[in-house]
Every structure is written in structure tokens, then in C-alpha cells.
PDB file of C-alpha atoms in Angstrom:
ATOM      1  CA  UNK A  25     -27.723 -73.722   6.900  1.00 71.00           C
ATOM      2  CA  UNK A  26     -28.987 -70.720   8.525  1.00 81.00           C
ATOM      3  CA  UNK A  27     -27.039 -67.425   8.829  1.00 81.00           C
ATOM      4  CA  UNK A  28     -26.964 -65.139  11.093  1.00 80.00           C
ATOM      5  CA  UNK A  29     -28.728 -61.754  10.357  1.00 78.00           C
ATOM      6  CA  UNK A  30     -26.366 -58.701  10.571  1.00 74.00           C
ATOM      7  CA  UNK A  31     -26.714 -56.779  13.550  1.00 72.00           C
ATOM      8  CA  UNK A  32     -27.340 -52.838  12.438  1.00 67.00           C
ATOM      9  CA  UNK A  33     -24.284 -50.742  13.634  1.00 64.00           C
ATOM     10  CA  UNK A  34     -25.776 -47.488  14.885  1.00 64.00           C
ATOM     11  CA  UNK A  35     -24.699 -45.143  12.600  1.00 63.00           C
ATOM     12  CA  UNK A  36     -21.416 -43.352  14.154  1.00 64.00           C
ATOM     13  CA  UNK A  37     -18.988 -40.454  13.642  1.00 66.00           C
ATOM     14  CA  UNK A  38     -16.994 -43.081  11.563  1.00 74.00           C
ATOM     15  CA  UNK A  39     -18.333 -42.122   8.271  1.00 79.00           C
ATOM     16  CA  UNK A  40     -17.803 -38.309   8.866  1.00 86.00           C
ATOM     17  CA  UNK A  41     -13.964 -38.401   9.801  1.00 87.00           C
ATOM     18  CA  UNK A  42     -13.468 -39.198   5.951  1.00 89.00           C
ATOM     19  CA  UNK A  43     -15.639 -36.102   5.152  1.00 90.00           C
ATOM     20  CA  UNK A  44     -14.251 -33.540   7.867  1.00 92.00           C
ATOM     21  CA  UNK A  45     -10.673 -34.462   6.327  1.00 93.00           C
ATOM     22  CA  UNK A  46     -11.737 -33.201   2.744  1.00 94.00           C
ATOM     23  CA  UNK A  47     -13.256 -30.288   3.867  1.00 95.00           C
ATOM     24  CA  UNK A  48     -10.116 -29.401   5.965  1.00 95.00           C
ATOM     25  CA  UNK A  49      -7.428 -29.822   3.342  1.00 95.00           C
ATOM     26  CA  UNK A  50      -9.985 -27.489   0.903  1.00 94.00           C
ATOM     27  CA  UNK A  51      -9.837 -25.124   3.336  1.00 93.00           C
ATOM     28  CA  UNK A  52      -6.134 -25.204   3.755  1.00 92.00           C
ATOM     29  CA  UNK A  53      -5.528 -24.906   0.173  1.00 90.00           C
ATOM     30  CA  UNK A  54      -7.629 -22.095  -0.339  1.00 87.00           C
ATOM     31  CA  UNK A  55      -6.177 -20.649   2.570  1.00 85.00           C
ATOM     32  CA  UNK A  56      -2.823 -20.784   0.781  1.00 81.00           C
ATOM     33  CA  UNK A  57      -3.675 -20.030  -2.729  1.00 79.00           C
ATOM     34  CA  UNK A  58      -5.354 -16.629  -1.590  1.00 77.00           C
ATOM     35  CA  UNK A  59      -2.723 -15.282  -0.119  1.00 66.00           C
ATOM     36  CA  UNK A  60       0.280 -16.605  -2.450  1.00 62.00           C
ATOM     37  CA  UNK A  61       1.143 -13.328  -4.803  1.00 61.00           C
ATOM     38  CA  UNK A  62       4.780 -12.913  -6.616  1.00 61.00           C
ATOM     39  CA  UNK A  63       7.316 -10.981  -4.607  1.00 60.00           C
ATOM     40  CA  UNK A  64       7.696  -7.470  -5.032  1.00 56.00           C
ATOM     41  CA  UNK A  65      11.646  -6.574  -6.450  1.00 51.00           C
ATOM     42  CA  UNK A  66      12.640  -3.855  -3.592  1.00 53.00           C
ATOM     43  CA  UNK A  67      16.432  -3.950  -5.425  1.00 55.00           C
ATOM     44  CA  UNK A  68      15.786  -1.646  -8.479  1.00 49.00           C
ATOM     45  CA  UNK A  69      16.952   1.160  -9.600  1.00 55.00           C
ATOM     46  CA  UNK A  70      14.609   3.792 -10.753  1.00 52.00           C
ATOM     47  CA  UNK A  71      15.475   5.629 -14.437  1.00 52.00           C
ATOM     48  CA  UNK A  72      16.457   9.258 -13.975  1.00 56.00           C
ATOM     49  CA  UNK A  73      15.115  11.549 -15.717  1.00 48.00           C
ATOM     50  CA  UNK A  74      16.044  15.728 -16.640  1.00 48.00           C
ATOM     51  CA  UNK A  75      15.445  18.257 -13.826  1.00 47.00           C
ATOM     52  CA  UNK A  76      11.550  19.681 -14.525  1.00 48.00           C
ATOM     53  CA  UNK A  77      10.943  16.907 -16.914  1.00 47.00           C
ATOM     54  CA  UNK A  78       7.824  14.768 -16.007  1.00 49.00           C
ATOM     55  CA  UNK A  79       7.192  10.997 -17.347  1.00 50.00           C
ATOM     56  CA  UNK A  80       5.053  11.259 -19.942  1.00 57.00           C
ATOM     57  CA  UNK A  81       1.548  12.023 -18.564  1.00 67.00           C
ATOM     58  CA  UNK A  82       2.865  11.108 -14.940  1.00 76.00           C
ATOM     59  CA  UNK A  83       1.840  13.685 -12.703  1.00 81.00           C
ATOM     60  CA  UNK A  84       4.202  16.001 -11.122  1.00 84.00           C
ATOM     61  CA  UNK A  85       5.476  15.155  -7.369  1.00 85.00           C
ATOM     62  CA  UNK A  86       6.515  17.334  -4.582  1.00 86.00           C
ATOM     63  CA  UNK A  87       8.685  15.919  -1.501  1.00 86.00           C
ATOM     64  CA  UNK A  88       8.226  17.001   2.089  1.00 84.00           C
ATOM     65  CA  UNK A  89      10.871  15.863   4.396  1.00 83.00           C
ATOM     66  CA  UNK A  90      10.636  15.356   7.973  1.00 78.00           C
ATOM     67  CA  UNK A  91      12.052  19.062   8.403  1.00 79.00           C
ATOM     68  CA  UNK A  92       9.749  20.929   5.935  1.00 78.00           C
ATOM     69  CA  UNK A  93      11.656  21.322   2.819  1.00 83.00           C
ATOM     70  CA  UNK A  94      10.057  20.932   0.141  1.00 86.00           C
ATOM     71  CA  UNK A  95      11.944  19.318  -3.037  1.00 85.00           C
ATOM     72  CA  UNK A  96      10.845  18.508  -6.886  1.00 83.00           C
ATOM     73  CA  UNK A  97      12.947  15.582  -8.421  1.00 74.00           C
ATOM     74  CA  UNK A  98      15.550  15.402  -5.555  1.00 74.00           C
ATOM     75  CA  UNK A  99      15.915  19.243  -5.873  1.00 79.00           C
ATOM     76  CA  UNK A 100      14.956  21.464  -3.077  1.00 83.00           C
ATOM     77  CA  UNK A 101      12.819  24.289  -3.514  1.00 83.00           C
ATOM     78  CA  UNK A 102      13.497  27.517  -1.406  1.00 80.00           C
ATOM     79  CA  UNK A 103      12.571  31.378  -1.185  1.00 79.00           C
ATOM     80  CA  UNK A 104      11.124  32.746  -4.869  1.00 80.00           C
ATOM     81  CA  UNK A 105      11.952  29.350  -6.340  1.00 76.00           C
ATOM     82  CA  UNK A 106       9.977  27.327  -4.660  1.00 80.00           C
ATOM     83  CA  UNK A 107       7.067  29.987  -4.827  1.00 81.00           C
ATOM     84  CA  UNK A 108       7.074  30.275  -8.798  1.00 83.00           C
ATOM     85  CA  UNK A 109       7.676  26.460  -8.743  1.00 81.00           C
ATOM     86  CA  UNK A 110       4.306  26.200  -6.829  1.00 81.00           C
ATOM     87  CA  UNK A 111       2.600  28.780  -8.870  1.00 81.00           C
ATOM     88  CA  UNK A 112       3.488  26.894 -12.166  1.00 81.00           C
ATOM     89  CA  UNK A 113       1.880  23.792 -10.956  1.00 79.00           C
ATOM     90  CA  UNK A 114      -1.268  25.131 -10.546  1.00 76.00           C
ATOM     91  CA  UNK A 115      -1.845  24.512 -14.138  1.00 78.00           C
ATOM     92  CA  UNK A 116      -1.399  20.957 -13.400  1.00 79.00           C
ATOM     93  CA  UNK A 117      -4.189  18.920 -12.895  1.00 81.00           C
ATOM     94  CA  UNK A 118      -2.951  16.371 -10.240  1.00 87.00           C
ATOM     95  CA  UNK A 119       0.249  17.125  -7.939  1.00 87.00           C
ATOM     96  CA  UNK A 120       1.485  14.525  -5.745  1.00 88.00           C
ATOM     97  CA  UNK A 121       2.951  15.004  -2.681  1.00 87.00           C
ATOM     98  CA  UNK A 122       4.727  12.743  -0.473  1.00 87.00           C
ATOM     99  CA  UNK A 123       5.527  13.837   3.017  1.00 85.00           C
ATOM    100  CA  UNK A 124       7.538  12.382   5.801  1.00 83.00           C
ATOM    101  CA  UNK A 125       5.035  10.746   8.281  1.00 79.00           C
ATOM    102  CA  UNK A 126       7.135  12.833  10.999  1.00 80.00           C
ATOM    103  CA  UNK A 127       6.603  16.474   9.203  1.00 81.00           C
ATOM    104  CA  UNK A 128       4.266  18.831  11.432  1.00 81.00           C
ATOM    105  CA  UNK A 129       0.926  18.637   9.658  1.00 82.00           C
ATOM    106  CA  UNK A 130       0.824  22.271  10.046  1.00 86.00           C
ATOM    107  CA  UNK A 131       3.678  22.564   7.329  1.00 87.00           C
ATOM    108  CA  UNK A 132       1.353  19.780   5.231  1.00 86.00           C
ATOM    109  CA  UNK A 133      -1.619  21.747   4.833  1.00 89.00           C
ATOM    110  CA  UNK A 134       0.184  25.032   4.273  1.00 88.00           C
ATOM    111  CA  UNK A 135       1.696  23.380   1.207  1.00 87.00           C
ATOM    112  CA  UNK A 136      -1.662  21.939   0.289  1.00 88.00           C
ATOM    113  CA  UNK A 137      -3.290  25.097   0.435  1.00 90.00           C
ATOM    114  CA  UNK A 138      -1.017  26.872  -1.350  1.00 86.00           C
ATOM    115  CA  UNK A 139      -1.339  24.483  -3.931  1.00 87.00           C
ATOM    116  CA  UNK A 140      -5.573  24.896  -3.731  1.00 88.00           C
ATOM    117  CA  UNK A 141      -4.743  28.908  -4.045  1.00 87.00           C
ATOM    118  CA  UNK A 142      -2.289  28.186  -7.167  1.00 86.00           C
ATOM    119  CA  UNK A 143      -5.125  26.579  -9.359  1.00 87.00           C
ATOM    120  CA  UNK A 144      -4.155  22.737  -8.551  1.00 86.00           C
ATOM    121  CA  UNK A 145      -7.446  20.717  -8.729  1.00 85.00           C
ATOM    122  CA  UNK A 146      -6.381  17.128  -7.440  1.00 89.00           C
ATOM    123  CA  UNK A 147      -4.092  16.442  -4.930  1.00 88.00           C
ATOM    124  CA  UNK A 148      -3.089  13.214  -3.782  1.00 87.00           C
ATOM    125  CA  UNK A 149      -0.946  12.118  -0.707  1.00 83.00           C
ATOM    126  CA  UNK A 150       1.754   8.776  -1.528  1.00 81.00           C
ATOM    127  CA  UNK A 151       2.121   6.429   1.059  1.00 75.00           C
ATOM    128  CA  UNK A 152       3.597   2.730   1.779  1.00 71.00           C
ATOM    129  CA  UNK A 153       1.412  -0.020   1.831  1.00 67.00           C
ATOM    130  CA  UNK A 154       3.374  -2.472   4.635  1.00 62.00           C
ATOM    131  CA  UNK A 155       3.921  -6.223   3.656  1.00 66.00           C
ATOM    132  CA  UNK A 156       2.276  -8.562   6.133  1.00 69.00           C
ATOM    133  CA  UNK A 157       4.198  -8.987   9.326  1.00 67.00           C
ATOM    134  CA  UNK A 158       6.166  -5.727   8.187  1.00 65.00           C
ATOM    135  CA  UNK A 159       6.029  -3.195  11.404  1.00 66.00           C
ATOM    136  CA  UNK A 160       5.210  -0.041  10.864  1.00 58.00           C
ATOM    137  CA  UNK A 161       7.985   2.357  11.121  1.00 57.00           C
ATOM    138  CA  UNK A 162       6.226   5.315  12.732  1.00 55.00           C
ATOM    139  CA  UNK A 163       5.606   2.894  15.914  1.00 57.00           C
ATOM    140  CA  UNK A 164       9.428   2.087  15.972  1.00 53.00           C
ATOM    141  CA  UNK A 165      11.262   4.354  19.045  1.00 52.00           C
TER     142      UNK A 165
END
């Protein structure tokens, strides 16, 4: 009894479907487990601490609202406070300042200089890093 030889099936996409698939769901989950990170507690309540008293070795930080007053731990500087207030942190290595994003920038640097002229060294500016999707509020009407 004689059989028939096999007839040889060109070679087809039908052995790569298999191999796309796999390389498709490893991209997907890499994809996902990049981008997964805990979520970030936005309900806390910050510990309060003494009027002029810094965390230990936590830099001091100045406030600039959106009308230019200028405020240390939630308590606004004005006239010959807020000078000797400025003057005494010119000993201080790093001051932080976080401004409004609406305060005239004018206002920013004057503060920033007068900082330079007080003996401050570093100064950083705070800002908001948005979430993804989050809009940013300074393109809000």
C-alpha cells in the first residue's frame, strides 16, 4: 500500500498569529505595570507647629499670595516686620518660597532679590506636580 506524499503547505501567517498575540499581551502588561503607583492621600491634615519654629532641619518657607503679601507659617508679614523677618533669613541657607501662579512676577523677583541682598544663598520656588488627566488650573477661566 502506497501513501500519498504530503503536499508542503507554503509557509503562511498562521504560525505568527500565535507569536504577535504574546508579544501584544507583554506589551500591555508592561504598559500597565509602569504606570500603576499607590495613590497619593490628598485628605490629611498637616501637624502645626509654633509661630517661627521650623521642622527640624526643614528649611524656612515664605508665602506669596496672588495679591503680594507675603506670609511665614500662615502669618503675614508687613511694614518693619516683614523687613527684619527677611533680614533674619539671610542667615539661612535655603528659603522656600511659594507664590501664587497669578502674583505679578514683578512682586516675585523683588522678594527674591531682597532675599539675594539679605545673605540667602539658595532659593527654591514650590510648585504642584498635576496628576495625569488633572487640568491645569492656571488654564481654567
Amino acid at each position: 500500500m502506497r501513501l500519498p506524499t504530503p503536499t508542503r503547505r507554503e509557509r503562511g501567517d498562521d504560525e505568527l498569529i500565535p507569536l504577535i498575540n504574546v508579544v501584544f499581551l507583554l506589551l500591555i502588561f508592561f504598559m500597565l505595570a509602569g504606570t500603576l503607583r499607590p495613590p497619593e492621600s490628598r485628605d490629611i491634615d498637616l501637624p502645626r507647629i509654633e509661630q517661627g519654629a521650623e521642622a527640624d532641619g526643614a528649611p524656612p518657607t515664605l508665602t506669596l499670595d496672588r495679591e503680594g503679601r507675603l506670609h511665614r507659617n500662615g502669618n503675614p508679614l508687613r511694614g518693619a516686620t516683614r523687613e527684619a523677618e527677611l533680614d533674619a533669613l539671610g542667615t539661612a541657607e535655603l528659603v522656600r518660597i511659594r507664590a501664587d501662579h497669578r502674583v505679578d512676577s514683578h512682586r516675585l523677583l523683588a522678594l527674591v532679590e531682597q532675599l539675594r541682598r539679605a545673605g540667602t544663598r539658595e532659593i527654591e520656588l514650590l510648585n504642584e506636580r498635576l496628576a495625569p488627566g488633572q487640568e491645569d488650573p492656571a488654564t481654567l477661566p
